[in-house]
Coordinates of C-alpha atoms in Angstrom, one line a residue:
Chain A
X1 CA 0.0 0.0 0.0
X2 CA 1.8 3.6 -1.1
X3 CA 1.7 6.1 1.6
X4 CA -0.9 8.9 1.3
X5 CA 1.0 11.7 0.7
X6 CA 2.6 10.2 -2.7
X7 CA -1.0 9.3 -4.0
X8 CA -2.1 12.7 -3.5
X9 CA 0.8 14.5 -5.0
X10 CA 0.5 12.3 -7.9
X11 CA -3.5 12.9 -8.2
X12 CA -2.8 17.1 -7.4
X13 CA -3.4 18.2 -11.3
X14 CA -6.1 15.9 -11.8
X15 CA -7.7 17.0 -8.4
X16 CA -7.2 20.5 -9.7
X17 CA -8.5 19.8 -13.2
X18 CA -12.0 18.2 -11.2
X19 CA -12.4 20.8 -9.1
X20 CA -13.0 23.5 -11.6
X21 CA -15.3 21.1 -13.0
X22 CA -16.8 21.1 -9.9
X23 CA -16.7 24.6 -9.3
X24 CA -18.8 25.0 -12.6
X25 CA -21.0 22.4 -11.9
X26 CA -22.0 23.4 -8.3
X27 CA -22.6 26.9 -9.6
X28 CA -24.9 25.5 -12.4
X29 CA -26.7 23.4 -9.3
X30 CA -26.9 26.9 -7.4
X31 CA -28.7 27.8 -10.3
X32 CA -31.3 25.9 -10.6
X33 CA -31.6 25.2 -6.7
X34 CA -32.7 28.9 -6.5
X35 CA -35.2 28.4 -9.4
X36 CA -36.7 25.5 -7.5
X37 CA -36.7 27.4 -4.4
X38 CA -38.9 30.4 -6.2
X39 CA -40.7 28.4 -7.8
X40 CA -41.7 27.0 -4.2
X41 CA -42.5 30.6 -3.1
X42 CA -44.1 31.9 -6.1
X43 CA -46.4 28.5 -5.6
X44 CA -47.3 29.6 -2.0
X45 CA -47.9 32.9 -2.7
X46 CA -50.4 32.2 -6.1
X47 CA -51.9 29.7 -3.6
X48 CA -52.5 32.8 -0.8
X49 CA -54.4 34.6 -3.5
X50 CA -56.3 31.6 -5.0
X51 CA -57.0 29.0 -1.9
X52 CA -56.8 25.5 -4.7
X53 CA -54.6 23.2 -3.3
X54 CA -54.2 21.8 -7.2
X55 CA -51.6 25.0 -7.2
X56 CA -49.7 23.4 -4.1
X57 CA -49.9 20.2 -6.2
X58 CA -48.5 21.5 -9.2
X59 CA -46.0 24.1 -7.8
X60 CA -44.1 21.4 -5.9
X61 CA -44.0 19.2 -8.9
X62 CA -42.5 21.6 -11.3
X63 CA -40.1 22.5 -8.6
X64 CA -39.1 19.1 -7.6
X65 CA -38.7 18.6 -11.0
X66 CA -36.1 21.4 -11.8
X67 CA -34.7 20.4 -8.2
X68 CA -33.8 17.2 -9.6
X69 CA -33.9 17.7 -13.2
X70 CA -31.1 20.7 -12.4
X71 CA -29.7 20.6 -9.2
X72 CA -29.4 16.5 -9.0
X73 CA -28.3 16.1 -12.3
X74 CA -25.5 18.2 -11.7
X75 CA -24.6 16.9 -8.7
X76 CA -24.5 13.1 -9.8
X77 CA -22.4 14.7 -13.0
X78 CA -19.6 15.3 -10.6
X79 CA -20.2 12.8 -8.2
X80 CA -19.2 10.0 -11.6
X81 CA -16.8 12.0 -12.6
X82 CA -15.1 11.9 -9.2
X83 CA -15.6 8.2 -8.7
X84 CA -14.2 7.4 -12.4
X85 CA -10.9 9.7 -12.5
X86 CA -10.2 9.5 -8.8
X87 CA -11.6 7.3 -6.7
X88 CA -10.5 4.5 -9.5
X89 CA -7.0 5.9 -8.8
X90 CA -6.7 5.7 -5.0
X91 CA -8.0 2.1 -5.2
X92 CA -5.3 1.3 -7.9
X93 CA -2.4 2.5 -5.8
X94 CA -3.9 1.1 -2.6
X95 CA -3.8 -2.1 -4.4
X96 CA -3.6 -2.3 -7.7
X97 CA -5.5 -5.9 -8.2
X98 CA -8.6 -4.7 -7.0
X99 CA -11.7 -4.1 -10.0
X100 CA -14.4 -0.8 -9.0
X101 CA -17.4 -0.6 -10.7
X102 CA -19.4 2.3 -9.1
X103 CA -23.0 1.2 -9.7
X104 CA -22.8 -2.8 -9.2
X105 CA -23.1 -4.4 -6.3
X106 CA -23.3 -7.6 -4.5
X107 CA -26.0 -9.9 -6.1
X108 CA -29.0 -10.9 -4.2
X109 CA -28.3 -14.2 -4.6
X110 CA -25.0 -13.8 -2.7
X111 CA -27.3 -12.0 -0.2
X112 CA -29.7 -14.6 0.4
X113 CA -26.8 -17.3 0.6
X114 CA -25.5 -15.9 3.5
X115 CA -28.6 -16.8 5.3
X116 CA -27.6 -13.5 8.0
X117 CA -31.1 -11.9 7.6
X118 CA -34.0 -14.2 7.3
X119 CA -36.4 -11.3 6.2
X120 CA -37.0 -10.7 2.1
X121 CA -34.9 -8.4 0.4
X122 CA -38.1 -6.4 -1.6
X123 CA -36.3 -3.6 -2.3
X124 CA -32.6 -4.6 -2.8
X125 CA -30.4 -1.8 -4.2
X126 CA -26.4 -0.6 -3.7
X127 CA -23.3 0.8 -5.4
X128 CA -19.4 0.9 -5.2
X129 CA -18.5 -2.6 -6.3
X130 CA -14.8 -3.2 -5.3
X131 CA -13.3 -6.8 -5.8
X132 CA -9.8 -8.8 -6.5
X133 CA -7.2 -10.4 -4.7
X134 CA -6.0 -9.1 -1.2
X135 CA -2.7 -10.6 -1.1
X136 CA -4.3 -14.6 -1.2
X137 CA -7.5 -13.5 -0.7
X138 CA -10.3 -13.1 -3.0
X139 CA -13.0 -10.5 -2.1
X140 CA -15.6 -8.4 -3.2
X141 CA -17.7 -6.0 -1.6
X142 CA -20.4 -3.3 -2.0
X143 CA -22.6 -1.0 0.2
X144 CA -26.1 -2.2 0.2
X145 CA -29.5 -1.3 1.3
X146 CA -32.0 -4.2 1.9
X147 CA -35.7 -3.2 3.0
X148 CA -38.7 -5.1 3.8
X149 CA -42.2 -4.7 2.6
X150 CA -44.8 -4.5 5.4
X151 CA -48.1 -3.7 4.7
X152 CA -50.5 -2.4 7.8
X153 CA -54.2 -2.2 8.0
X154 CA -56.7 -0.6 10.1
X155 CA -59.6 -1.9 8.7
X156 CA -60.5 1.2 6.3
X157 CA -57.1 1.9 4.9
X158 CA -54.0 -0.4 4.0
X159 CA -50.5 1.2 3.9
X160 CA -47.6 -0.3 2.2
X161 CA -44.3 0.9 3.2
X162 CA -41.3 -0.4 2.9
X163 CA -38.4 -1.1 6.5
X164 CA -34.3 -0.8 6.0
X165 CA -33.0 -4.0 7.6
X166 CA -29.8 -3.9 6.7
X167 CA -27.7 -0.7 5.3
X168 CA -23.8 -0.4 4.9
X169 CA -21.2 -2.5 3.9
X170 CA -21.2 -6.2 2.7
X171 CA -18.1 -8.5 2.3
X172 CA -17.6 -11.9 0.7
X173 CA -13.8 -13.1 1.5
X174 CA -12.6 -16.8 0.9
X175 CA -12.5 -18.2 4.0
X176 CA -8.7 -19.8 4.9
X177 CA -10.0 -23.1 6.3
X178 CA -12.1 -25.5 5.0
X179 CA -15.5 -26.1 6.1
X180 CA -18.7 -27.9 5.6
X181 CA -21.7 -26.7 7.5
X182 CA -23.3 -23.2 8.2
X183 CA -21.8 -21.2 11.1
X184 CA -23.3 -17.7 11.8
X185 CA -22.0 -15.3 14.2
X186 CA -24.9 -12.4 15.0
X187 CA -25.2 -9.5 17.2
X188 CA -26.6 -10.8 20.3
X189 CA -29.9 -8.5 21.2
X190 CA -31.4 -11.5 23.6
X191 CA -28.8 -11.7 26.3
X192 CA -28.0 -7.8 26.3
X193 CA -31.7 -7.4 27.1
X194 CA -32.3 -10.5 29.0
X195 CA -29.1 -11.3 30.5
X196 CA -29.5 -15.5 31.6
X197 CA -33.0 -15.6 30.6
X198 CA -32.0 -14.3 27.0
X199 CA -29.6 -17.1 26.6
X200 CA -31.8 -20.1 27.8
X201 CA -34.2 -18.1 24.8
X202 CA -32.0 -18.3 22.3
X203 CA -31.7 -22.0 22.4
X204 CA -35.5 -22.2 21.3
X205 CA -35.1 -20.1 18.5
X206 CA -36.3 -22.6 15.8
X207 CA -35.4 -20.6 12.4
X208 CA -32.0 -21.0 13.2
X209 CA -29.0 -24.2 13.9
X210 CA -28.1 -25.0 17.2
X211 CA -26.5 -22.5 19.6
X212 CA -23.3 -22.7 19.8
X213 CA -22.0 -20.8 23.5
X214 CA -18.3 -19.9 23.5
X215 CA -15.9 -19.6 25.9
X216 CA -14.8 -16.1 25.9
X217 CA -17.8 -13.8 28.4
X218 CA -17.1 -10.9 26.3
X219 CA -17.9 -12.4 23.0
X220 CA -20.6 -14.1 24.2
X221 CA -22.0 -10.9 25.7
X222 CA -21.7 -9.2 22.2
X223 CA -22.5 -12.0 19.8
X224 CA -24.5 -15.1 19.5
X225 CA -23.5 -18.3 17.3
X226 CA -25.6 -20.7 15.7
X227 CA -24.4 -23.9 13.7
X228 CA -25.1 -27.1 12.6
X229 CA -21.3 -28.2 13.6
X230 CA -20.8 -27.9 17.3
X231 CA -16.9 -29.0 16.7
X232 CA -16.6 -27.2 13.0
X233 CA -18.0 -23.7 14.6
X234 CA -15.2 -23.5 16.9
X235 CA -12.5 -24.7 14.5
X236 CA -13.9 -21.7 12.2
X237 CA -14.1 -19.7 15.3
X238 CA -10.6 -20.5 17.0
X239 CA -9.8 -18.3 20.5
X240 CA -7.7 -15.7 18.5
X241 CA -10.6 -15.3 15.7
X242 CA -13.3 -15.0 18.4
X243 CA -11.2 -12.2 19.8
X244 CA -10.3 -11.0 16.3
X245 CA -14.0 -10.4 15.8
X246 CA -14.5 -8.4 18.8
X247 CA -11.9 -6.3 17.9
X248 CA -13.6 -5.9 14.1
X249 CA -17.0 -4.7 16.5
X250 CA -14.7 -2.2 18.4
X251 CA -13.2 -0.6 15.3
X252 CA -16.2 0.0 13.3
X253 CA -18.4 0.6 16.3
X254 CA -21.6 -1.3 14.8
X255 CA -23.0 -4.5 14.2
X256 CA -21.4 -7.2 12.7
X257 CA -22.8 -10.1 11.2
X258 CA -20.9 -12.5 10.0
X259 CA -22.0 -16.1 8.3
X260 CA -19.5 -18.7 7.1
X261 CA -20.9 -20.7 4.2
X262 CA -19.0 -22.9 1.7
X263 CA -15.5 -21.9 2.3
X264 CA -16.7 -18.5 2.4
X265 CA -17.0 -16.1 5.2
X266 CA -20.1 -13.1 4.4
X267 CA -19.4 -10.0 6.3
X268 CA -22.3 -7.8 6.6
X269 CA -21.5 -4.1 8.4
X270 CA -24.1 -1.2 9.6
X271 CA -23.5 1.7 8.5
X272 CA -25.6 4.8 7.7
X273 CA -22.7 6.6 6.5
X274 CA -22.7 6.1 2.4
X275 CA -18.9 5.7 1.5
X276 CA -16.6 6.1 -1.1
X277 CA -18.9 9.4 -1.9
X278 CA -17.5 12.8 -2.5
X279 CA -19.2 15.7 -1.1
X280 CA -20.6 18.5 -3.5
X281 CA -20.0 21.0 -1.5
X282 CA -16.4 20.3 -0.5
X283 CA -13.4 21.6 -2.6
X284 CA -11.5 18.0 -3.4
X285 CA -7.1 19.6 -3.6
X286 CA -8.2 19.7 0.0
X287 CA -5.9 16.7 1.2
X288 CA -7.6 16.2 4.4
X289 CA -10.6 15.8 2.6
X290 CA -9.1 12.8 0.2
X291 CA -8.0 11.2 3.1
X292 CA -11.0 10.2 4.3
X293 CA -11.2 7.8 0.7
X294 CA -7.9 6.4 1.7
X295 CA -9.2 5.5 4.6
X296 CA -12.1 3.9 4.5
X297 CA -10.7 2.0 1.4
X298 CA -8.2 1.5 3.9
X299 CA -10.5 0.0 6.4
X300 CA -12.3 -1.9 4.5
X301 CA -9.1 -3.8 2.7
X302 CA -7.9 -4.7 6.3
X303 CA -11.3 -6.6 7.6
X304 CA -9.3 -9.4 5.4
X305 CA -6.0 -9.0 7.9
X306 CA -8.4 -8.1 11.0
X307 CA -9.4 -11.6 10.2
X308 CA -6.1 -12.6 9.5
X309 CA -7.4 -14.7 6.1
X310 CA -3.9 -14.4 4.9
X311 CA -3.0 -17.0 7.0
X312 CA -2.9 -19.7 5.1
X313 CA -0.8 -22.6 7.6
X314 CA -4.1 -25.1 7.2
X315 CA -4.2 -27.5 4.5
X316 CA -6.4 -24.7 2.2
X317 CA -3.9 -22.9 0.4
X318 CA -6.1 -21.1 -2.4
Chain B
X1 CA -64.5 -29.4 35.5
X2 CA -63.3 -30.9 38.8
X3 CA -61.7 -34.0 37.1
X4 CA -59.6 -32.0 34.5
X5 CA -58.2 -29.9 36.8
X6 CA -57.2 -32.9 38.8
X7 CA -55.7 -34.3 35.8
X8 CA -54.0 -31.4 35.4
X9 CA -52.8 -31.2 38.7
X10 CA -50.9 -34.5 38.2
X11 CA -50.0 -34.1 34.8
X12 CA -48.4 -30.8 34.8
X13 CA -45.8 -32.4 37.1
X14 CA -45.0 -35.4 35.3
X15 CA -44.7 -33.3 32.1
X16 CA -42.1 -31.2 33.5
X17 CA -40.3 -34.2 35.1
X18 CA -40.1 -35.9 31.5
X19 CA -38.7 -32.5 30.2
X20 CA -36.1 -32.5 32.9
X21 CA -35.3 -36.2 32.2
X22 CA -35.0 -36.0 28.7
X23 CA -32.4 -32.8 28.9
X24 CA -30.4 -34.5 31.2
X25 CA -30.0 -37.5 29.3
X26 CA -29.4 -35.3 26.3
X27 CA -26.9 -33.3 27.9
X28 CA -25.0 -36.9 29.1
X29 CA -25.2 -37.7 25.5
X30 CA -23.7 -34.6 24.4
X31 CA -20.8 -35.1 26.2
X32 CA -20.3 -38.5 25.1
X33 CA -20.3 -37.1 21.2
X34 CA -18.1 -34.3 21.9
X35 CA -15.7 -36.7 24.0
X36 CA -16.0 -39.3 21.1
X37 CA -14.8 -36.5 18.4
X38 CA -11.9 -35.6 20.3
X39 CA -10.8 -39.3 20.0
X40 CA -11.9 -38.9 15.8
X41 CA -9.2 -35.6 15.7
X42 CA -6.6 -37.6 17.7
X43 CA -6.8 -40.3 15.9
X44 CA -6.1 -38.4 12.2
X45 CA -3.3 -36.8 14.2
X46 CA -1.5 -40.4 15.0
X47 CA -2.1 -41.3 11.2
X48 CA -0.4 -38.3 9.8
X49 CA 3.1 -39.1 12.1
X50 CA 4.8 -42.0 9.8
X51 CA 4.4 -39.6 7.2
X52 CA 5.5 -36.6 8.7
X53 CA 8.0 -38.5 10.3
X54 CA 9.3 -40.1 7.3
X55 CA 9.6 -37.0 5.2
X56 CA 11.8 -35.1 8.0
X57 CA 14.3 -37.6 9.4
X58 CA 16.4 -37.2 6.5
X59 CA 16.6 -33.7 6.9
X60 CA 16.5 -33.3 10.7
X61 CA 20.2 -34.8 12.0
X62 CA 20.0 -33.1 15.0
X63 CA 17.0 -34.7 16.2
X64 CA 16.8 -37.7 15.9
X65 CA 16.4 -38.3 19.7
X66 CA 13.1 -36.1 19.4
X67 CA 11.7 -38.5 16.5
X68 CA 12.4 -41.5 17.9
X69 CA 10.8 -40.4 21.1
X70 CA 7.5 -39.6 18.8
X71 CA 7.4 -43.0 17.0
X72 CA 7.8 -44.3 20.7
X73 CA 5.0 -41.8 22.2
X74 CA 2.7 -42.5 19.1
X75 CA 2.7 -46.8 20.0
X76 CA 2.0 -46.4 23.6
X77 CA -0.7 -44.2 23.0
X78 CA -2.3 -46.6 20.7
X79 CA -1.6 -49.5 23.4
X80 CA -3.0 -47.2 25.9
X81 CA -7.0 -48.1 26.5
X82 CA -8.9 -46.1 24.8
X83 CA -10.4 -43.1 26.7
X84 CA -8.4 -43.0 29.9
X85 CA -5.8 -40.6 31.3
X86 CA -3.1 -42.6 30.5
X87 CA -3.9 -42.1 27.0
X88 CA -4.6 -38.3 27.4
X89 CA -1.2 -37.8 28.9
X90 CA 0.5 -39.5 26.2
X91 CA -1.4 -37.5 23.5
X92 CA -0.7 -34.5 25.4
X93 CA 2.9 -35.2 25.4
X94 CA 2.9 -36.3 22.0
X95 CA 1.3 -32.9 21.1
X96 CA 4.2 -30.9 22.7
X97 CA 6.5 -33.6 20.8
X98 CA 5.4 -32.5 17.8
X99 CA 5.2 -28.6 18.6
X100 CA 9.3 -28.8 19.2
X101 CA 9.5 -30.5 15.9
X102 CA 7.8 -27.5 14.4
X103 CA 9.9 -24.9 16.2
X104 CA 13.0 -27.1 14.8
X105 CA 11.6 -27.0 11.2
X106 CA 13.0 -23.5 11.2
X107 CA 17.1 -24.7 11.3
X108 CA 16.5 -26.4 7.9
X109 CA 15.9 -24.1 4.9
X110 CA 15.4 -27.1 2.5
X111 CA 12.9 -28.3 4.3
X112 CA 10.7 -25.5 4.2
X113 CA 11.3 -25.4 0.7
X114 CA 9.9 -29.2 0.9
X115 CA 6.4 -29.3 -0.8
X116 CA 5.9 -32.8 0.5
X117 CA 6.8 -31.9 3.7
X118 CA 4.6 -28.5 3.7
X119 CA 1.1 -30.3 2.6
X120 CA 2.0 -32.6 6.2
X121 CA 2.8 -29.3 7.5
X122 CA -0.5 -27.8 7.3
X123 CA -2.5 -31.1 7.7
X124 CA -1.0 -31.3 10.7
X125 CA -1.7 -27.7 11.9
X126 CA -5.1 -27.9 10.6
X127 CA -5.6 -31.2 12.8
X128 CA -4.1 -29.5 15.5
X129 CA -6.8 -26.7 15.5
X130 CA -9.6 -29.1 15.1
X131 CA -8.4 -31.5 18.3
X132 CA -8.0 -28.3 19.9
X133 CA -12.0 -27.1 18.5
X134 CA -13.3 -30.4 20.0
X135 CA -11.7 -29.9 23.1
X136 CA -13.4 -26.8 23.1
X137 CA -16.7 -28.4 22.4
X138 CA -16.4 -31.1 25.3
X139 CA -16.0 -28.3 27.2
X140 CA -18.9 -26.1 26.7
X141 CA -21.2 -29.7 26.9
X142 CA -19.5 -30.8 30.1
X143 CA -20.7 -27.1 31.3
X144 CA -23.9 -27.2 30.0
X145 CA -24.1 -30.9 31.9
X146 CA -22.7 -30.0 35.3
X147 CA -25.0 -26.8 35.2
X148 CA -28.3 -29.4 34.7
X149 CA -26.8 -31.5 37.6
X150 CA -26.1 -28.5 39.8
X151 CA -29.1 -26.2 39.0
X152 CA -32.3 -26.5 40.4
X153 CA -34.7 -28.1 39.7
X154 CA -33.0 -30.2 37.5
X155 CA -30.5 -31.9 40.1
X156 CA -33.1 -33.6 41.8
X157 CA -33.6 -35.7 39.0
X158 CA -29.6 -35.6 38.5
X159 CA -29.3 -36.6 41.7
X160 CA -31.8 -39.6 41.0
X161 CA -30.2 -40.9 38.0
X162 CA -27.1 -41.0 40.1
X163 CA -25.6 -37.9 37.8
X164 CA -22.4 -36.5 38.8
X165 CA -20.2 -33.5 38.1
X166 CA -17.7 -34.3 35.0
X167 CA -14.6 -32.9 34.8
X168 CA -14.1 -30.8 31.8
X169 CA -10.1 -30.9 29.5
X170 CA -7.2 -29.3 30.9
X171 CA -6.3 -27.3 27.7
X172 CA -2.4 -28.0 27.8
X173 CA -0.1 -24.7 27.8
X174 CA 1.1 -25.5 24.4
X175 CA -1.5 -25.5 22.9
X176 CA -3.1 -22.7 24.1
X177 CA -0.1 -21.0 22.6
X178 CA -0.7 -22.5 18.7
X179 CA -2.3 -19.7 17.5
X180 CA 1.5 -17.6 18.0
X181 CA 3.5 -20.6 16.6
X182 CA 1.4 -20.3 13.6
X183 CA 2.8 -16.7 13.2
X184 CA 5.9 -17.5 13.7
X185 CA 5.9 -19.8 10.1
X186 CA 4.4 -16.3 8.5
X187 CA 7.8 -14.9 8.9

């Protein structure tokens, strides 16, 4: 991985050439942001005079639609233009194996495999594609954003609306051992809650394996396994990963799920925050401010040496 | 009305006692798999020492004493009865055996370079990890036992059956410490 400070003095004139696109761009987006907004006044103030809420109707509508037929448009200009000629670049020198495409993302099928959230993916969307080797590892991740139909009735009226249950980044990494059954390591929401009496519950939960109790109390205070392997989850999950996981939780300060399926480990990671996405509003020769992609590029790479899938001392060696 | 809630009255107790019953004796019988795999992981470790043994003495002059005394180690502990401390000792020793043959492997270059001898290599840490994985499961069922012989109300039937506390593995030092040997072949 090249130091920061030689990636950004190598990307300076193309930083520079991007930010007077930018420049131009989030003028043009001022623009038509201030059209929108009188628009919306104009609207409010024809509806003063005429009292017909088809003029709210339509005011907001033409407005919205300059808001995003200007203003958006604009923004998601720059926005590809950043993530083709830059971020591209500080992936490349991070590690120069690894593949971006900025509006794939993990399949649904790879989703469902996992078998971490049992609820239907209805809405299923994402973006920021990254995979390749890490060293002898293949992975590939994305961000994602899974959400749930529910529909609610009170008798006269049915509402359908759609719940996030999960949002932020998802990880698929070859796993360094070799396995056969389905291990799952979750956030453990019983025994926080419920302390003893959570833990005898979670041994009757019937859409999932067997629990699996470990022996470290912190773990097991923070995380709850289920298998169909009693002896193969605990040679997946040796003392040093178990404590390797903890650490994961500590550094990214949200919940972890994580699911080992067929070789493969599935990483799934809250997160609200969207990465890899440049702010319009923020001048980009600012090298604080390209940091921050370093860095959670940076982050992310290292969940494969957080969970020290490099190792490769068992009999799997690719 | 009066007779169901008689019958209810005496059923309710013998339902819960069959409950109890049938934990315990699935919680004896856990132990007994978990203590049975152990045996299974030991077992694939004793087959892989002719081999590993075989493709090292060439190399390793020095210690000769130390393979000889792992050929020796690995007869007993098939002589020893299966199951008892004798045998655990032995494979205990054994294990440590083989760890100083690992921390040797390290004076011979050529071995290392050995492709033969680096497939036995990693069987033989991966076997490690999964004798050391089923230890760990005996463990957490030998917990889960004692607890339903020692908690109320389920040691009253424990204490029926003529259940008593098991003792759970002694995890030997050196093999709590495999995890850092295995870093020590990263560098």
């Amino acid at each position: 991985m090249k130091p920061f400070e030689q990636i950004f003095s190598e990307l300076l004139p193309q930083l520079e050439e991007l930010e007077l696109l930018r420049q131009q761009q989030y003028g043009k987006a001022k623009k038509w942001l201030n059209i929108s907004i009188g628009i919306a006044v104009l609207t409010l103030l024809v509806f003063w005079a005429v009292k017909h809420p088809a003029v709210i109707i339509g005011g907001v509508l033409i407005a919205a639609g300059f808001f995003f037929g200007g203003y958006y448009a604009a923004s998601r200009e720059y926005k590809n233009e950043f993530k083709d000629k830059i971020f591209t670049k500080i992936l490349h020198a991070v590690n120069p194996n690894l593949v971006y495409n900025k509006a794939q993302y993990i399949s649904k099928e790879n989703f469902y495999q996992s078998k971490i959230f049992t609820e239907r993916a209805d809405r299923y969307s994402g973006e920021d594609h990254i995979s390749g080797m890490v060293e002898k590892t293949q992975v590939e991740f994305s961000e994602l954003h899974a959400q749930e139909r529910r529909v609610t009735s009170n008798g006269k009226q049915t509402q359908v609306h759609y719940v996030t249950f999960f949002k932020g980044l998802f990880m698929i990494a070859d796993f360094h051992k070799n396995f056969n059954g389905h291990t799952i390591v979750l956030p453990d929401t019983a025994e926080k809650l419920f302390g003893f009496l959570g833990k005898k519950l979670q041994d009757w939960n019937f859409t999932r394996d067997e629990v699996v109790h470990m022996e470290n109390a912190e773990f097991e205070k923070e995380f709850v396994v289920y298998s169909n392997d009693q002896v193969e989850a605990r040679y997946i999950l040796s003392v040093s990963t178990l404590q390797r996981i903890l650490d994961l939780k500590k550094k990214f300060n949200t919940n972890v799920y994580i699911s080992f399926l067929n070789s493969k480990v599935f990483i799934a990671l809250q997160n609200n925050k969207n990465l890899f996405e440049p702010e319009f509003k923020e001048s980009i020769t600012n090298s604080d401010y390209i940091r921050k992609f370093y860095n959670e590029l940076g982050s992310c790479l290292n969940i494969v040496d957080d969970l020290n899938l490099n190792t490769r001392i068992w009999s799997k060696q690719n | 009305m009066g007779f169901l809630i008689l019958a209810a009255i005496i059923l309710l107790p013998v339902l819960i006692l069959i409950v109890i019953y049938n934990g315990l004796i699935s919680k004896k019988n856990n132990v007994e798999y978990a203590f049975s795999s152990i045996d299974v992981m030991l077992k694939k470790r004793r087959d892989l020492i002719p081999n590993l043994i075989e493709s090292v003495k060439n190399y390793m002059q020095h210690e000769r004493g130390l393979l000889t005394q792992i050929t020796e180690l690995r007869n007993s502990v098939m002589k020893a009865p299966e199951g008892s401390k004798e045998q655990f000792d032995l494979e205990n020793k054994l294990g440590s055996a083989l760890g100083q043959v690992k921390i040797a492997v390290e004076n011979y270059p050529d071995l290392k370079a050995n492709q033969n001898f680096l497939q036995l290599q990693s069987a033989l840490n991966e076997v490690e990890e999964q004798i050391s994985a089923s230890r760990r499961a005996f463990n957490a069922s030998v917990f889960d036992f004692n607890n339903g012989v020692e908690m109320f109300p389920s040691n009253l039937v424990a204490n029926m059956l003529g259940y008593k506390r098991k003792a759970s593995f002694e995890i030997p030092e050196t093999e709590r410490e495999n995890v850092n040997v295995g870093e020590m072949f990263k560098k």
